Amino acid sequence: MELVDNGIIALTPGAMDAHLSDGLFWTALLGGFAVAFLVTTPVNKWMIGRGRGHAVVHAYH
């Protein structure tokens, strides 16, 4: 999710230089989160279906 979000922000022109008070910052951030959510939801569903959910995988960290 972080890779997708950071990639969206890096590819959005001007987003890296935007400040917290700029709409571009928030638009790029929310857009990145939305795309990352769409990418990671099927992966998480697949992992949970196999018994490898979030809590179980933490044991391997």
Short mmCIF file of N, CA, C and O in Angstrom, two decimals:
data_model
loop_
_atom_site.label_atom_id
_atom_site.label_comp_id
_atom_site.label_asym_id
_atom_site.label_seq_id
_atom_site.Cartn_x
_atom_site.Cartn_y
_atom_site.Cartn_z
N MET A 1 0.83 -1.18 0.00
CA MET A 1 0.00 0.00 0.00
C MET A 1 0.88 1.25 0.00
O MET A 1 0.59 2.21 -0.71
N GLU A 2 1.94 1.21 0.78
CA GLU A 2 2.85 2.37 0.83
C GLU A 2 3.51 2.60 -0.52
O GLU A 2 3.68 3.75 -0.93
N LEU A 3 3.89 1.53 -1.19
CA LEU A 3 4.55 1.68 -2.49
C LEU A 3 3.62 2.35 -3.50
O LEU A 3 4.04 3.24 -4.25
N VAL A 4 2.38 1.92 -3.53
CA VAL A 4 1.41 2.51 -4.46
C VAL A 4 1.16 3.96 -4.11
O VAL A 4 1.19 4.84 -4.98
N ASP A 5 0.94 4.25 -2.83
CA ASP A 5 0.67 5.62 -2.40
C ASP A 5 1.86 6.54 -2.71
O ASP A 5 1.68 7.62 -3.26
N ASN A 6 3.07 6.11 -2.38
CA ASN A 6 4.25 6.93 -2.66
C ASN A 6 4.47 7.10 -4.15
O ASN A 6 4.91 8.17 -4.59
N GLY A 7 4.17 6.07 -4.93
CA GLY A 7 4.30 6.18 -6.38
C GLY A 7 3.35 7.20 -6.97
O GLY A 7 3.72 7.99 -7.83
N ILE A 8 2.10 7.20 -6.49
CA ILE A 8 1.11 8.17 -6.97
C ILE A 8 1.56 9.59 -6.63
O ILE A 8 1.51 10.49 -7.48
N ILE A 9 2.04 9.80 -5.42
CA ILE A 9 2.49 11.13 -5.02
C ILE A 9 3.71 11.55 -5.82
O ILE A 9 3.82 12.70 -6.25
N ALA A 10 4.64 10.62 -6.05
CA ALA A 10 5.84 10.94 -6.82
C ALA A 10 5.52 11.27 -8.28
O ALA A 10 6.19 12.09 -8.90
N LEU A 11 4.49 10.62 -8.84
CA LEU A 11 4.15 10.84 -10.24
C LEU A 11 3.22 12.03 -10.48
O LEU A 11 3.07 12.47 -11.61
N THR A 12 2.60 12.54 -9.41
CA THR A 12 1.72 13.70 -9.55
C THR A 12 2.57 14.97 -9.59
O THR A 12 3.29 15.25 -8.63
N PRO A 13 2.51 15.72 -10.68
CA PRO A 13 3.35 16.92 -10.79
C PRO A 13 3.05 17.93 -9.68
O PRO A 13 1.91 18.32 -9.46
N GLY A 14 4.10 18.32 -8.96
CA GLY A 14 3.98 19.33 -7.92
C GLY A 14 3.59 18.80 -6.55
O GLY A 14 3.63 19.53 -5.57
N ALA A 15 3.22 17.55 -6.44
CA ALA A 15 2.75 17.01 -5.16
C ALA A 15 3.89 16.91 -4.14
O ALA A 15 3.65 17.07 -2.95
N MET A 16 5.10 16.67 -4.59
CA MET A 16 6.23 16.57 -3.67
C MET A 16 6.57 17.91 -3.04
O MET A 16 7.10 17.96 -1.93
N ASP A 17 6.26 19.00 -3.71
CA ASP A 17 6.56 20.34 -3.20
C ASP A 17 5.36 20.99 -2.53
O ASP A 17 5.47 22.09 -2.00
N ALA A 18 4.23 20.34 -2.53
CA ALA A 18 3.01 20.91 -1.95
C ALA A 18 3.09 20.89 -0.43
O ALA A 18 3.70 20.01 0.18
N HIS A 19 2.46 21.88 0.18
CA HIS A 19 2.41 22.00 1.63
C HIS A 19 1.08 21.46 2.15
O HIS A 19 0.16 21.19 1.38
N LEU A 20 1.00 21.30 3.47
CA LEU A 20 -0.23 20.79 4.07
C LEU A 20 -1.45 21.66 3.77
O LEU A 20 -2.56 21.17 3.77
N SER A 21 -1.23 22.91 3.53
CA SER A 21 -2.35 23.82 3.26
C SER A 21 -2.78 23.82 1.79
O SER A 21 -3.76 24.47 1.44
N ASP A 22 -2.07 23.10 0.94
CA ASP A 22 -2.39 23.04 -0.49
C ASP A 22 -3.36 21.90 -0.78
O ASP A 22 -3.22 20.79 -0.27
N GLY A 23 -4.33 22.18 -1.63
CA GLY A 23 -5.28 21.15 -2.04
C GLY A 23 -4.62 20.04 -2.83
O GLY A 23 -5.05 18.88 -2.77
N LEU A 24 -3.55 20.36 -3.56
CA LEU A 24 -2.85 19.36 -4.37
C LEU A 24 -2.27 18.26 -3.48
O LEU A 24 -2.30 17.08 -3.82
N PHE A 25 -1.74 18.66 -2.33
CA PHE A 25 -1.19 17.67 -1.40
C PHE A 25 -2.25 16.67 -0.99
O PHE A 25 -2.05 15.46 -1.04
N TRP A 26 -3.40 17.18 -0.57
CA TRP A 26 -4.47 16.31 -0.09
C TRP A 26 -5.12 15.50 -1.21
O TRP A 26 -5.49 14.35 -1.01
N THR A 27 -5.23 16.08 -2.38
CA THR A 27 -5.79 15.36 -3.52
C THR A 27 -4.89 14.19 -3.91
O THR A 27 -5.38 13.07 -4.14
N ALA A 28 -3.58 14.44 -4.00
CA ALA A 28 -2.64 13.37 -4.35
C ALA A 28 -2.63 12.29 -3.27
O ALA A 28 -2.60 11.10 -3.57
N LEU A 29 -2.68 12.70 -2.02
CA LEU A 29 -2.66 11.73 -0.92
C LEU A 29 -3.91 10.86 -0.93
O LEU A 29 -3.82 9.63 -0.85
N LEU A 30 -5.07 11.47 -1.05
CA LEU A 30 -6.31 10.71 -1.07
C LEU A 30 -6.43 9.84 -2.32
O LEU A 30 -6.93 8.72 -2.26
N GLY A 31 -5.96 10.36 -3.45
CA GLY A 31 -5.96 9.57 -4.68
C GLY A 31 -5.06 8.35 -4.55
O GLY A 31 -5.42 7.25 -4.97
N GLY A 32 -3.89 8.54 -3.95
CA GLY A 32 -2.98 7.42 -3.73
C GLY A 32 -3.56 6.38 -2.80
O GLY A 32 -3.43 5.18 -3.03
N PHE A 33 -4.23 6.85 -1.74
CA PHE A 33 -4.87 5.91 -0.82
C PHE A 33 -5.99 5.14 -1.50
O PHE A 33 -6.17 3.95 -1.26
N ALA A 34 -6.75 5.81 -2.35
CA ALA A 34 -7.86 5.14 -3.04
C ALA A 34 -7.34 4.06 -3.98
O ALA A 34 -7.86 2.93 -3.99
N VAL A 35 -6.30 4.37 -4.74
CA VAL A 35 -5.73 3.37 -5.65
C VAL A 35 -5.11 2.23 -4.86
O VAL A 35 -5.30 1.05 -5.18
N ALA A 36 -4.39 2.55 -3.78
CA ALA A 36 -3.76 1.52 -2.96
C ALA A 36 -4.82 0.62 -2.32
O ALA A 36 -4.62 -0.60 -2.22
N PHE A 37 -5.94 1.18 -1.91
CA PHE A 37 -7.02 0.39 -1.32
C PHE A 37 -7.56 -0.60 -2.35
O PHE A 37 -7.77 -1.77 -2.03
N LEU A 38 -7.76 -0.14 -3.57
CA LEU A 38 -8.27 -1.02 -4.61
C LEU A 38 -7.29 -2.14 -4.96
O LEU A 38 -7.71 -3.24 -5.31
N VAL A 39 -6.00 -1.87 -4.84
CA VAL A 39 -4.99 -2.88 -5.14
C VAL A 39 -4.85 -3.88 -4.00
O VAL A 39 -4.74 -5.09 -4.22
N THR A 40 -4.87 -3.40 -2.76
CA THR A 40 -4.57 -4.28 -1.62
C THR A 40 -5.78 -5.06 -1.11
O THR A 40 -5.60 -6.10 -0.47
N THR A 41 -6.99 -4.60 -1.36
CA THR A 41 -8.17 -5.31 -0.85
C THR A 41 -8.26 -6.74 -1.38
O THR A 41 -8.46 -7.66 -0.58
N PRO A 42 -8.11 -7.00 -2.67
CA PRO A 42 -8.16 -8.40 -3.13
C PRO A 42 -7.03 -9.25 -2.56
O PRO A 42 -7.22 -10.42 -2.25
N VAL A 43 -5.86 -8.66 -2.39
CA VAL A 43 -4.73 -9.40 -1.83
C VAL A 43 -5.02 -9.78 -0.38
O VAL A 43 -4.79 -10.92 0.04
N ASN A 44 -5.54 -8.84 0.41
CA ASN A 44 -5.88 -9.12 1.80
C ASN A 44 -6.98 -10.17 1.89
O ASN A 44 -6.93 -11.06 2.74
N LYS A 45 -7.98 -10.07 1.02
CA LYS A 45 -9.06 -11.06 1.02
C LYS A 45 -8.52 -12.44 0.70
O LYS A 45 -8.90 -13.43 1.34
N TRP A 46 -7.62 -12.52 -0.25
CA TRP A 46 -7.01 -13.79 -0.61
C TRP A 46 -6.19 -14.36 0.55
O TRP A 46 -6.27 -15.55 0.86
N MET A 47 -5.41 -13.50 1.23
CA MET A 47 -4.59 -13.96 2.36
C MET A 47 -5.46 -14.44 3.52
O MET A 47 -5.17 -15.47 4.13
N ILE A 48 -6.52 -13.72 3.83
CA ILE A 48 -7.41 -14.12 4.91
C ILE A 48 -8.09 -15.44 4.56
O ILE A 48 -8.24 -16.32 5.41
N GLY A 49 -8.47 -15.62 3.31
CA GLY A 49 -9.09 -16.86 2.86
C GLY A 49 -8.17 -18.06 3.00
O GLY A 49 -8.61 -19.18 3.19
N ARG A 50 -6.87 -17.82 2.91
CA ARG A 50 -5.89 -18.90 3.06
C ARG A 50 -5.43 -19.07 4.51
O ARG A 50 -4.55 -19.87 4.79
N GLY A 51 -6.00 -18.29 5.44
CA GLY A 51 -5.60 -18.37 6.84
C GLY A 51 -4.31 -17.62 7.13
O GLY A 51 -3.63 -17.90 8.11
N ARG A 52 -3.96 -16.68 6.28
CA ARG A 52 -2.74 -15.89 6.45
C ARG A 52 -3.07 -14.42 6.61
O ARG A 52 -2.49 -13.56 5.96
N GLY A 53 -4.00 -14.11 7.49
CA GLY A 53 -4.42 -12.73 7.71
C GLY A 53 -3.35 -11.89 8.39
O GLY A 53 -2.26 -12.35 8.70
N HIS A 54 -3.69 -10.66 8.64
CA HIS A 54 -2.77 -9.66 9.18
C HIS A 54 -2.12 -10.12 10.49
O HIS A 54 -0.92 -10.03 10.66
N ALA A 55 -2.91 -10.60 11.42
CA ALA A 55 -2.38 -11.00 12.73
C ALA A 55 -1.47 -12.21 12.63
O ALA A 55 -0.47 -12.30 13.33
N VAL A 56 -1.79 -13.14 11.76
CA VAL A 56 -0.97 -14.35 11.62
C VAL A 56 0.38 -14.02 10.99
O VAL A 56 1.42 -14.54 11.40
N VAL A 57 0.39 -13.15 10.01
CA VAL A 57 1.63 -12.80 9.31
C VAL A 57 2.59 -12.05 10.22
O VAL A 57 3.80 -12.13 10.05
N HIS A 58 2.07 -11.34 11.21
CA HIS A 58 2.95 -10.60 12.14
C HIS A 58 3.90 -11.52 12.90
O HIS A 58 4.95 -11.09 13.35
N ALA A 59 3.56 -12.76 13.07
CA ALA A 59 4.44 -13.69 13.76
C ALA A 59 5.74 -13.90 13.00
O ALA A 59 6.75 -14.31 13.57
N TYR A 60 5.77 -13.63 11.70
CA TYR A 60 6.96 -13.82 10.88
C TYR A 60 7.84 -12.60 10.79
O TYR A 60 8.90 -12.64 10.17
N HIS A 61 7.46 -11.49 11.41
CA HIS A 61 8.27 -10.26 11.36
C HIS A 61 9.38 -10.33 12.36
O HIS A 61 9.32 -10.72 13.44
#
